[in-house]
Tab-separated table of C-alpha atoms in Angstrom:
chain	number	residue	atom	x	y	z
Z	1	MET	CA	-0.170	0.356	0.322
Z	2	GLY	CA	1.392	3.612	-0.916
Z	3	ARG	CA	2.347	5.860	1.970
Z	4	ARG	CA	0.641	8.735	2.481
Z	5	LEU	CA	1.996	11.960	1.580
Z	6	ILE	CA	-0.160	14.648	4.263
Z	7	HIS	CA	1.981	16.643	6.758
Z	8	PRO	CA	0.521	15.954	10.090
Z	9	ALA	CA	0.267	19.319	12.598
Z	10	PRO	CA	3.840	19.768	14.358
Z	11	SER	CA	4.695	19.249	17.758
Z	12	HIS	CA	7.219	21.595	18.999
Z	13	ARG	CA	8.611	19.350	20.948
Z	14	GLN	CA	10.097	17.474	17.707
Z	15	ALA	CA	9.981	20.866	15.281
Z	16	PHE	CA	12.363	23.108	17.649
Z	17	ARG	CA	15.151	20.895	16.736
Z	18	SER	CA	14.905	22.070	13.165
Z	19	ARG	CA	17.239	24.164	11.088
Z	20	PRO	CA	16.104	26.726	9.412
Z	21	GLY	CA	14.828	24.905	6.160
Z	22	SER	CA	12.981	22.176	8.725
Z	23	ALA	CA	11.663	25.093	10.699
Z	24	ALA	CA	10.154	26.331	7.176
Z	25	ALA	CA	8.480	23.092	6.785
Z	26	LEU	CA	7.344	22.038	10.043
Z	27	VAL	CA	6.972	25.292	11.876
Z	28	PHE	CA	5.779	28.381	9.525
Z	29	ASN	CA	3.304	26.670	7.908
Z	30	LYS	CA	1.356	26.520	10.345
Z	31	LEU	CA	2.276	30.016	11.664
Z	32	PHE	CA	2.219	32.321	8.304
Z	33	PHE	CA	0.318	29.708	6.072
Z	34	PRO	CA	-2.852	28.359	8.477
Z	35	SER	CA	-5.237	28.776	5.448
Z	36	SER	CA	-3.589	26.225	3.092
Z	37	ASP	CA	-4.356	22.519	2.992
Z	38	PRO	CA	-1.729	20.972	4.920
Z	39	LEU	CA	1.153	19.805	1.830
Z	40	VAL	CA	0.457	23.483	-0.052
Z	41	GLY	CA	1.248	24.840	3.153
Z	42	THR	CA	4.586	23.084	3.543
Z	43	LEU	CA	5.415	23.987	-0.167
Z	44	LEU	CA	4.707	27.725	0.246
Z	45	ALA	CA	6.661	27.214	3.353
Z	46	PHE	CA	9.488	25.637	1.065
Z	47	LEU	CA	8.907	28.342	-1.185
Z	48	THR	CA	9.111	31.169	1.112
Z	49	TYR	CA	12.366	29.608	2.341
Z	50	ALA	CA	13.631	29.522	-1.007
Z	51	VAL	CA	13.074	32.975	-2.061
Z	52	GLY	CA	16.246	34.324	0.341
Z	53	PHE	CA	18.307	32.182	-1.885
Z	54	ALA	CA	17.233	33.969	-5.115
Z	55	ALA	CA	18.284	37.743	-3.463
Z	56	ARG	CA	22.316	35.618	-3.107
Z	57	PRO	CA	23.861	36.248	-6.499
Z	58	LEU	CA	22.489	40.209	-6.027
Z	59	GLY	CA	24.405	40.307	-2.355
Z	60	GLY	CA	27.199	38.486	-4.124
Z	61	ILE	CA	27.365	41.215	-6.894
Z	62	VAL	CA	27.100	44.014	-4.463
Z	63	PHE	CA	29.408	42.872	-1.705
Z	64	GLY	CA	31.668	41.334	-3.942
Z	65	HIS	CA	32.467	44.678	-5.680
Z	66	TYR	CA	33.017	46.704	-2.421
Z	67	GLY	CA	34.708	44.218	-0.824
Z	68	ASP	CA	37.363	43.710	-3.849
Z	69	LYS	CA	36.867	47.296	-3.780
Z	70	ILE	CA	37.422	48.665	-0.220
Z	71	GLY	CA	38.404	45.594	1.609
Z	72	ARG	CA	37.068	42.432	3.198
Z	73	LYS	CA	36.831	43.206	6.955
Z	74	LYS	CA	34.334	46.171	6.569
Z	75	LEU	CA	31.829	44.263	4.122
Z	76	LEU	CA	31.983	41.308	6.809
Z	77	VAL	CA	30.696	43.335	8.970
Z	78	PHE	CA	28.150	44.978	7.621
Z	79	SER	CA	26.835	41.460	6.039
Z	80	LEU	CA	26.662	40.472	10.118
Z	81	LEU	CA	24.664	43.401	11.087
Z	82	LEU	CA	22.094	42.782	8.186
Z	83	MET	CA	21.388	38.958	8.751
Z	84	GLY	CA	21.037	39.806	12.237
Z	85	GLY	CA	19.038	42.695	11.984
Z	86	ALA	CA	16.881	40.479	9.725
Z	87	THR	CA	16.795	37.335	11.745
Z	88	PHE	CA	16.400	39.770	15.368
Z	89	ALA	CA	13.487	40.995	13.451
Z	90	MET	CA	11.735	37.310	12.579
Z	91	GLY	CA	10.873	37.196	15.827
Z	92	LEU	CA	9.148	40.416	16.362
Z	93	LEU	CA	6.826	39.379	13.421
Z	94	PRO	CA	3.386	38.980	13.768
Z	95	THR	CA	1.367	36.097	12.575
Z	96	HIS	CA	-1.184	35.335	10.014
Z	97	ALA	CA	-3.743	35.140	13.093
Z	98	THR	CA	-2.539	38.790	14.062
Z	99	ILE	CA	-2.025	40.891	10.721
Z	100	GLY	CA	-3.204	38.131	7.870
Z	101	VAL	CA	-1.624	38.195	5.082
Z	102	GLY	CA	0.630	40.604	5.728
Z	103	ALA	CA	2.009	38.202	8.014
Z	104	PRO	CA	3.939	35.749	5.147
Z	105	ILE	CA	4.910	38.953	2.996
Z	106	LEU	CA	6.702	40.370	5.435
Z	107	LEU	CA	8.280	37.154	6.184
Z	108	THR	CA	9.246	36.987	2.713
Z	109	VAL	CA	10.907	40.470	2.905
Z	110	LEU	CA	13.218	39.465	5.322
Z	111	ARG	CA	14.226	36.353	3.979
Z	112	LEU	CA	15.075	38.491	0.947
Z	113	VAL	CA	17.187	40.673	3.090
Z	114	GLN	CA	19.156	37.343	4.681
Z	115	GLY	CA	19.680	35.721	1.292
Z	116	PHE	CA	20.954	39.545	0.027
Z	117	ALA	CA	23.251	39.385	3.489
Z	118	LEU	CA	24.217	35.778	2.354
Z	119	GLY	CA	25.285	36.298	-0.846
Z	120	GLY	CA	27.950	38.394	0.150
Z	121	GLU	CA	28.650	36.484	3.848
Z	122	TRP	CA	30.033	33.494	2.910
Z	123	GLY	CA	32.621	34.844	0.357
Z	124	GLY	CA	33.729	37.381	2.853
Z	125	ALA	CA	34.208	34.694	5.710
Z	126	ILE	CA	36.105	32.445	3.632
Z	127	LEU	CA	38.291	35.317	2.350
Z	128	ILE	CA	38.904	36.437	5.309
Z	129	VAL	CA	40.738	33.371	6.812
Z	130	SER	CA	41.891	31.803	3.539
Z	131	GLU	CA	44.039	35.233	2.578
Z	132	HIS	CA	45.062	35.564	6.721
Z	133	GLY	CA	46.323	31.964	6.815
Z	134	GLY	CA	49.915	30.642	4.922
Z	135	ASP	CA	49.421	27.998	1.829
Z	136	LYS	CA	50.140	24.967	3.488
Z	137	ARG	CA	47.162	24.734	6.133
Z	138	ARG	CA	44.866	27.163	4.213
Z	139	GLY	CA	42.179	23.921	3.185
Z	140	PHE	CA	42.356	23.264	7.362
Z	141	TRP	CA	41.649	27.125	8.289
Z	142	ALA	CA	39.419	27.779	5.501
Z	143	SER	CA	36.926	24.903	6.470
Z	144	TRP	CA	36.244	26.279	10.042
Z	145	PRO	CA	33.597	28.843	8.409
Z	146	GLN	CA	32.257	25.629	6.471
Z	147	ALA	CA	31.921	23.783	10.165
Z	148	GLY	CA	29.409	26.734	11.028
Z	149	ALA	CA	26.429	25.258	9.494
Z	150	PRO	CA	26.701	21.869	11.740
Z	151	GLY	CA	28.141	24.120	14.469
Z	152	GLY	CA	24.698	26.180	14.326
Z	153	ASN	CA	22.570	23.244	13.930
Z	154	LEU	CA	23.857	21.803	17.404
Z	155	LEU	CA	23.196	25.313	18.866
Z	156	ALA	CA	20.003	25.785	17.953
Z	157	THR	CA	19.123	22.293	19.267
Z	158	GLY	CA	20.680	23.164	22.537
Z	159	VAL	CA	18.345	26.380	22.986
Z	160	LEU	CA	15.436	24.768	21.700
Z	161	ALA	CA	15.786	21.639	23.866
Z	162	LEU	CA	15.330	23.675	26.784
Z	163	LEU	CA	12.280	25.135	25.468
Z	164	ALA	CA	10.731	21.924	25.003
Z	165	ALA	CA	11.833	21.296	28.840
Z	166	VAL	CA	9.861	24.034	29.856
Z	167	GLN	CA	7.194	25.036	27.794
Z	168	SER	CA	3.616	23.340	26.345
Z	169	ASP	CA	3.058	23.084	22.630
Z	170	GLU	CA	0.643	25.930	22.863
Z	171	ALA	CA	2.582	28.383	24.814
Z	172	PHE	CA	5.712	27.498	22.319
Z	173	LEU	CA	3.295	28.321	19.097
Z	174	ALA	CA	2.557	31.275	20.656
Z	175	TRP	CA	5.501	32.524	21.658
Z	176	GLY	CA	8.124	30.642	22.144
Z	177	TRP	CA	9.404	29.737	18.576
Z	178	ARG	CA	10.499	33.446	18.981
Z	179	ILE	CA	13.099	33.272	21.957
Z	180	PRO	CA	15.682	31.592	19.338
Z	181	PHE	CA	15.595	34.583	16.787
Z	182	LEU	CA	15.527	37.097	19.188
Z	183	LEU	CA	18.603	35.272	21.174
Z	184	SER	CA	20.528	35.655	17.631
Z	185	GLY	CA	20.996	39.723	18.731
Z	186	VAL	CA	23.548	38.288	21.415
Z	187	LEU	CA	25.142	36.453	18.427
Z	188	VAL	CA	25.381	39.451	16.678
Z	189	VAL	CA	27.453	41.221	19.138
Z	190	ILE	CA	29.810	38.559	19.769
Z	191	GLY	CA	30.061	38.165	16.116
Z	192	LEU	CA	30.553	41.722	15.592
Z	193	TRP	CA	32.979	42.501	18.351
Z	194	ILE	CA	35.107	38.957	16.955
Z	195	ARG	CA	35.080	40.613	13.418
Z	196	ILE	CA	36.116	44.447	14.592
Z	197	SER	CA	39.291	42.607	15.726
Z	198	VAL	CA	40.032	41.113	13.048
Z	199	GLU	CA	42.774	42.626	10.740
Z	200	GLU	CA	42.104	43.570	7.624
Z	201	SER	CA	43.362	40.284	4.925
Z	202	PRO	CA	47.159	41.180	4.254
Z	203	VAL	CA	46.824	39.829	0.340
Z	204	PHE	CA	44.143	42.344	0.226
Z	205	LEU	CA	46.518	45.235	1.574
Z	206	GLU	CA	49.257	44.213	-0.642
Z	207	ALA	CA	47.491	44.047	-4.060
Z	208	GLN	CA	46.247	47.703	-2.724
Z	209	ARG	CA	49.514	48.498	-1.859
Z	210	LYS	CA	50.939	47.262	-5.635
Z	211	ALA	CA	47.986	48.947	-7.519
Z	212	ALA	CA	49.137	52.294	-5.659
Z	213	ASP	CA	52.610	52.088	-6.876
Z	214	GLU	CA	51.829	50.973	-10.128
Z	215	ALA	CA	49.772	54.756	-10.383
Z	216	ALA	CA	52.577	56.186	-8.626
Z	217	ARG	CA	55.143	54.761	-11.575
Z	218	ALA	CA	52.425	55.799	-14.517
Z	219	ALA	CA	52.260	59.391	-12.797
Z	220	GLY	CA	56.286	59.372	-13.228
Z	221	ALA	CA	56.483	58.230	-16.688
Z	222	THR	CA	54.118	60.999	-17.735
Z	223	LYS	CA	56.264	63.761	-15.821
Z	224	GLY	CA	53.760	64.162	-12.800
Z	225	ALA	CA	50.261	64.261	-14.925
Z	226	VAL	CA	47.130	62.765	-13.718
Z	227	VAL	CA	46.890	59.494	-14.763
Z	228	GLU	CA	43.384	57.747	-14.580
Z	229	VAL	CA	43.469	54.422	-14.936
Z	230	LYS	CA	39.602	53.118	-15.281
Z	231	GLU	CA	38.849	49.351	-14.645
Z	232	ALA	CA	35.811	47.322	-15.081
Z	233	ALA	CA	33.614	46.791	-12.218
Z	234	PRO	CA	34.983	43.049	-10.337
Z	235	VAL	CA	32.290	41.276	-11.437
Z	236	VAL	CA	32.371	42.607	-14.813
Z	237	GLN	CA	36.345	41.577	-14.585
Z	238	VAL	CA	34.822	37.939	-13.586
Z	239	PHE	CA	32.444	37.112	-16.193
Z	240	ARG	CA	34.818	38.739	-18.868
Z	241	LYS	CA	38.062	36.793	-17.785
Z	242	SER	CA	37.208	34.385	-15.182
Z	243	TRP	CA	34.373	32.343	-16.476
Z	244	ARG	CA	35.654	29.460	-16.616
Z	245	GLU	CA	36.198	29.460	-13.005
Z	246	VAL	CA	32.911	30.597	-12.033
Z	247	LEU	CA	31.385	27.300	-13.965
Z	248	VAL	CA	33.376	25.315	-12.185
Z	249	ALA	CA	32.859	26.904	-9.010
Z	250	ILE	CA	29.666	26.197	-9.776
Z	251	GLY	CA	29.582	22.564	-10.664
Z	252	THR	CA	31.524	22.202	-7.442
Z	253	ARG	CA	29.202	23.268	-5.630
Z	254	PHE	CA	26.321	21.650	-6.841
Z	255	GLY	CA	26.260	18.361	-6.163
Z	256	GLU	CA	27.223	19.344	-2.465
Z	257	ASN	CA	24.629	21.807	-2.588
Z	258	VAL	CA	21.529	19.717	-3.707
Z	259	SER	CA	22.825	16.752	-0.810
Z	260	TYR	CA	22.804	19.032	2.121
Z	261	TYR	CA	19.159	20.066	1.906
Z	262	ILE	CA	18.294	16.508	0.521
Z	263	LEU	CA	19.953	15.174	3.779
Z	264	THR	CA	19.091	17.912	6.526
Z	265	ALA	CA	15.555	18.800	5.086
Z	266	PHE	CA	13.747	16.930	2.740
Z	267	VAL	CA	14.522	13.661	5.255
Z	268	LEU	CA	12.142	15.136	7.369
Z	269	VAL	CA	9.329	15.282	5.124
Z	270	TYR	CA	10.584	11.701	3.684
Z	271	VAL	CA	10.440	10.189	7.485
Z	272	THR	CA	7.613	11.637	8.651
Z	273	VAL	CA	5.422	12.081	5.965
Z	274	HIS	CA	6.300	8.823	3.413
Z	275	LEU	CA	7.613	6.526	6.136
Z	276	GLU	CA	4.683	7.956	8.889
Z	277	LEU	CA	7.486	7.971	11.415
Z	278	PRO	CA	7.861	10.469	14.584
Z	279	LYS	CA	9.711	13.778	13.492
Z	280	SER	CA	11.887	12.837	16.957
Z	281	ASP	CA	13.196	9.996	14.485
Z	282	ALA	CA	14.710	12.587	11.638
Z	283	LEU	CA	15.371	15.068	13.707
Z	284	ASN	CA	17.604	13.239	16.178
Z	285	ALA	CA	19.133	11.583	13.302
Z	286	VAL	CA	20.252	14.809	11.618
Z	287	LEU	CA	21.133	15.859	15.206
Z	288	ILE	CA	23.729	12.836	15.521
Z	289	GLY	CA	24.855	13.423	11.645
Z	290	SER	CA	25.643	17.314	12.338
Z	291	ALA	CA	27.732	16.213	15.204
Z	292	VAL	CA	30.140	14.002	13.019
Z	293	HIS	CA	29.631	16.450	10.653
Z	294	PHE	CA	31.109	19.626	12.766
Z	295	VAL	CA	33.952	17.488	13.388
Z	296	THR	CA	34.960	15.779	10.274
Z	297	ILE	CA	34.795	18.872	8.474
Z	298	PRO	CA	37.995	20.545	9.036
Z	299	LEU	CA	39.446	17.227	9.261
Z	300	TRP	CA	38.470	16.941	5.590
Z	301	GLY	CA	40.162	20.497	5.204
Z	302	ALA	CA	43.505	19.343	6.565
Z	303	LEU	CA	43.405	16.123	4.418
Z	304	SER	CA	43.448	18.246	1.336
Z	305	ASP	CA	46.099	20.402	2.451
Z	306	ARG	CA	47.912	16.664	1.988
Z	307	LEU	CA	46.110	15.226	-0.883
Z	308	GLY	CA	44.996	17.886	-2.891
Z	309	ARG	CA	41.304	19.734	-3.008
Z	310	ARG	CA	40.143	17.482	-6.649
Z	311	PRO	CA	40.732	14.407	-4.799
Z	312	VAL	CA	39.051	14.930	-1.232
Z	313	THR	CA	36.111	16.184	-3.238
Z	314	GLN	CA	36.117	13.459	-5.226
Z	315	ILE	CA	36.172	11.186	-2.268
Z	316	GLY	CA	32.741	13.086	-0.867
Z	317	ALA	CA	30.829	13.122	-4.883
Z	318	ILE	CA	31.773	9.583	-5.776
Z	319	GLY	CA	30.572	8.329	-2.586
Z	320	MET	CA	27.300	10.412	-2.731
Z	321	VAL	CA	26.898	9.253	-6.309
Z	322	GLY	CA	26.213	5.484	-5.027
Z	323	TRP	CA	24.686	6.821	-1.582
Z	324	ALA	CA	21.974	8.450	-3.070
Z	325	PHE	CA	20.517	4.877	-3.392
Z	326	ALA	CA	21.913	3.161	-0.527
Z	327	PHE	CA	20.538	6.164	1.805
Z	328	PHE	CA	16.461	5.800	0.919
Z	329	ALA	CA	17.207	1.785	1.122
Z	330	LEU	CA	18.436	2.338	4.685
Z	331	LEU	CA	15.352	4.903	5.451
Z	332	ASP	CA	13.127	2.910	4.485
Z	333	THR	CA	14.029	-0.020	7.457
Z	334	GLU	CA	12.647	2.381	9.627
Z	335	SER	CA	14.942	1.634	12.062
Z	336	PHE	CA	16.389	4.613	14.206
Z	337	PRO	CA	19.851	3.826	14.452
Z	338	VAL	CA	20.019	2.688	10.560
Z	339	ILE	CA	18.359	6.113	9.779
Z	340	ALA	CA	21.066	8.006	12.301
Z	341	VAL	CA	23.732	5.723	10.153
Z	342	ALA	CA	22.122	6.497	6.837
Z	343	VAL	CA	21.860	10.679	7.615
Z	344	THR	CA	25.675	10.099	9.369
Z	345	VAL	CA	27.546	8.806	6.513
Z	346	GLY	CA	25.880	10.809	3.655
Z	347	LEU	CA	26.958	13.898	5.714
Z	348	LEU	CA	30.535	12.110	5.575
Z	349	PHE	CA	30.432	12.286	2.068
Z	350	HIS	CA	28.969	15.649	2.043
Z	351	GLY	CA	31.638	16.980	4.519
Z	352	ALA	CA	34.953	15.672	2.187
Z	353	MET	CA	33.136	18.117	-0.426
Z	354	TYR	CA	32.484	20.980	1.990
Z	355	GLY	CA	35.532	21.209	3.929
Z	356	PRO	CA	37.987	21.673	0.832
Z	357	GLN	CA	35.517	23.745	-0.855
Z	358	ALA	CA	35.910	27.238	0.989
Z	359	ALA	CA	40.113	26.857	-0.075
Z	360	PHE	CA	39.200	25.295	-3.173
Z	361	ILE	CA	36.683	27.917	-4.407
Z	362	SER	CA	39.049	30.934	-3.000
Z	363	GLU	CA	42.442	29.600	-4.949
Z	364	MET	CA	40.510	29.632	-8.208
Z	365	PHE	CA	40.466	33.830	-8.691
Z	366	ASP	CA	43.226	36.601	-8.422
Z	367	THR	CA	42.946	38.959	-5.538
Z	368	LYS	CA	41.326	42.071	-7.432
Z	369	VAL	CA	38.045	39.684	-8.260
Z	370	ARG	CA	38.083	37.053	-5.727
Z	371	TYR	CA	35.190	38.423	-3.609
Z	372	SER	CA	32.983	38.959	-6.330
Z	373	GLY	CA	34.461	35.255	-8.206
Z	374	ALA	CA	33.905	33.358	-4.953
Z	375	SER	CA	30.409	34.833	-4.077
Z	376	MET	CA	29.112	34.469	-7.362
Z	377	GLY	CA	30.335	31.089	-8.471
Z	378	SER	CA	28.883	30.052	-5.056
Z	379	GLN	CA	25.469	31.628	-4.615
Z	380	LEU	CA	24.456	30.747	-8.083
Z	381	ALA	CA	25.001	27.197	-7.280
Z	382	SER	CA	22.903	27.564	-4.459
Z	383	ILE	CA	19.900	28.827	-6.620
Z	384	ILE	CA	19.851	25.827	-9.142
Z	385	GLY	CA	21.264	23.465	-5.778
Z	386	GLY	CA	20.027	24.119	-3.039
Z	387	ALA	CA	16.819	26.685	-3.074
Z	388	LEU	CA	15.547	23.971	-5.658
Z	389	ALA	CA	16.300	20.786	-4.013
Z	390	PRO	CA	13.976	20.484	-1.596
Z	391	LEU	CA	11.025	21.396	-3.864
Z	392	ILE	CA	12.265	19.008	-6.439
Z	393	ALA	CA	12.611	16.455	-3.854
Z	394	VAL	CA	8.728	16.483	-2.440
Z	395	GLU	CA	7.490	17.037	-5.880
Z	396	LEU	CA	9.258	13.859	-7.202
Z	397	LEU	CA	8.300	12.315	-3.875
Z	398	LYS	CA	4.381	13.202	-4.302
Z	399	ASP	CA	4.700	12.157	-8.194
Z	400	TYR	CA	6.073	8.870	-8.059
Z	401	ASP	CA	5.593	7.921	-4.430
Z	402	SER	CA	8.918	6.383	-4.466
Z	403	SER	CA	12.523	7.391	-3.486
Z	404	VAL	CA	13.878	6.462	-6.933
Z	405	PRO	CA	13.628	9.246	-8.413
Z	406	VAL	CA	14.637	11.554	-5.902
Z	407	SER	CA	17.613	8.771	-5.672
Z	408	ILE	CA	18.494	9.523	-9.122
Z	409	TYR	CA	18.300	13.287	-8.915
Z	410	LEU	CA	20.382	13.357	-5.575
Z	411	SER	CA	23.297	10.753	-7.810
Z	412	ALA	CA	22.965	13.098	-10.941
Z	413	ALA	CA	23.700	16.227	-9.379
Z	414	ALA	CA	26.898	14.528	-7.804
Z	415	LEU	CA	27.735	13.337	-10.771
Z	416	VAL	CA	28.210	16.890	-11.969
Z	417	THR	CA	30.365	17.763	-9.362
Z	418	VAL	CA	32.213	14.638	-10.226
Z	419	VAL	CA	32.967	15.768	-13.944
Z	420	THR	CA	33.938	18.868	-12.694
Z	421	VAL	CA	36.269	18.688	-10.137
Z	422	TRP	CA	37.943	16.169	-12.608
Z	423	ILE	CA	38.553	18.381	-15.358
Z	424	ALA	CA	38.866	21.235	-12.727
Z	425	LYS	CA	42.867	22.457	-12.455
Z	426	GLU	CA	44.172	21.339	-8.734
Z	427	THR	CA	45.094	24.756	-6.485
Z	428	ARG	CA	46.194	23.338	-3.572
Z	429	GLY	CA	49.385	25.594	-2.190
Z	430	ARG	CA	48.653	28.346	-4.194
Z	431	ASP	CA	50.217	31.719	-2.970
Z	432	LEU	CA	47.059	34.300	-2.887
Z	433	SER	CA	49.323	37.333	-3.411
Z	434	LYS	CA	50.069	36.011	-6.906
Z	435	ASP	CA	47.708	36.112	-10.080
Z	436	GLY	CA	47.209	32.614	-11.630
Z	437	LEU	CA	48.270	29.486	-10.030
Z	438	VAL	CA	52.285	29.639	-10.856
Z	439	GLY	CA	52.344	29.036	-6.704
Z	440	SER	CA	50.365	25.883	-7.039
Z	441	VAL	CA	51.641	22.902	-4.889
Z	442	PRO	CA	50.413	19.364	-7.691
Z	443	ALA	CA	48.718	16.606	-5.344
Z	444	PRO	CA	50.663	13.653	-5.158
Z	445	ALA	CA	50.898	11.256	-8.091
Z	446	VAL	CA	48.841	8.151	-7.972
Z	447	ASN	CA	50.567	4.491	-8.946
Z	448	GLY	CA	53.519	5.961	-10.452
Z	449	GLY	CA	51.416	7.513	-13.028
Z	450	ALA	CA	50.529	10.838	-14.068
Z	451	ASP	CA	49.875	13.876	-11.498
Z	452	PRO	CA	45.816	13.674	-11.407
Z	453	ALA	CA	45.894	17.380	-9.954
Z	454	LYS	CA	47.014	18.416	-13.713
Z	455	GLY	CA	43.478	17.940	-14.545
Z	456	SER	CA	42.683	17.606	-18.238
Z	457	PRO	CA	44.588	19.516	-20.667
Z	458	ALA	CA	41.250	21.217	-21.178
Z	459	SER	CA	41.196	22.623	-17.829
Z	460	ARG	CA	44.238	24.552	-18.592
Z	461	THR	CA	42.502	28.229	-19.646
Z	462	GLY	CA	42.980	31.714	-18.335
Z	463	SER	CA	45.574	32.768	-16.443
Z	464	ASP	CA	46.549	29.100	-16.161
Z	465	ALA	CA	47.518	29.123	-19.867
Z	466	LYS	CA	49.535	31.842	-19.726
Z	467	ASP	CA	51.405	30.277	-16.449
Z	468	SER	CA	52.025	27.085	-18.919
Z	469	ALA	CA	53.661	29.311	-21.830
Z	470	ARG	CA	55.877	30.972	-19.549
Z	471	LEU	CA	57.117	27.646	-17.382
Z	472	GLY	CA	57.583	25.764	-21.387
Z	473	GLY	CA	54.290	23.381	-19.957
């Protein structure tokens, strides 16, 4: 007999443990879309969550432009205030019962603000770390901002678990759900103090100094005449000269992005609606997986410092191609320990893609356009990957009443990353203060054969081709 695809009313003792995307499916549908039938309410809540992704590329363009012009630190501080302000304001939102249709409209506006801020936040965070550390351990240090995703899940779970111990379901739906959003104000203050204390990227400052020296020499060559050197906006330079790197960044993130939202958001719908198991089984499985995920992401980043960004990313991508089918087969056992193993192993493969990613994408672009390039590549991938993944998965499950189409979708997404990384150029050890990949350290040879880090000839384009010509390669 086919499973029922309906959405039961959420209990806060279960729903409170969810990530933001999960909250969209399990809480916001009840508070902001109560007039919809259960499934439509779930899809609308997911759509509201996905709307935030639409603003990310715009945020990447704006923050990338000024981050490449005036510095990484200033933009990081501004993005934190913007993101934190929108999140805090969510805790003050009136619900549908209070103001009607205005409630979901205000929620959507705040999601757009969050998406805009996050569009510039990710690029700035990974660059301020990547450009501060040395070349040899960049993968390890740059992976720590990546660990913030599972770390945030664990922190939110702790706060909400405390609420569960002292509140009834009615109290939670009345006002308790606001507490985590309002507490984010404390994190904003702490984060602001940390970011103000961090020095500006030395790589960026060095690039500015070189640009000033070149301008001074140009002025001297013209006997003191004013020389105005006009450069195209960083985002224009990215798409004009580094569009291949943008495509590589998109492909690298695509499988990782899709798999994350399948493993941590869609799994809640599958386990609770399709399998009709308690939400606590899915939420606790994601909690366990997130704990392992948090610990192992920096380890994968460190491994990429030894083996290279490409080999470690391929471990995760190739593993996900196969695990996409094993994952749902294990969920179908309806055994909580097996479900926890399924999610945890899936997040281990995801971590192998995610851990080296910050360093990998940072090393693809030159300093003058690095903020713009990294932001655009990552955020465009978020739109076609993470924003649509839960919606596509829910629709596939609804239409086919089977996990096989979802497995095929997840496997195909991971395969995109496999192919992309296979043709990409290895970047491990690049000297970020220099243009091109002259300072790259190739990954170890495999079985005494050709260096796998070199990639295919087709991937050696742009600045890499110029470097090869100079070196006789």
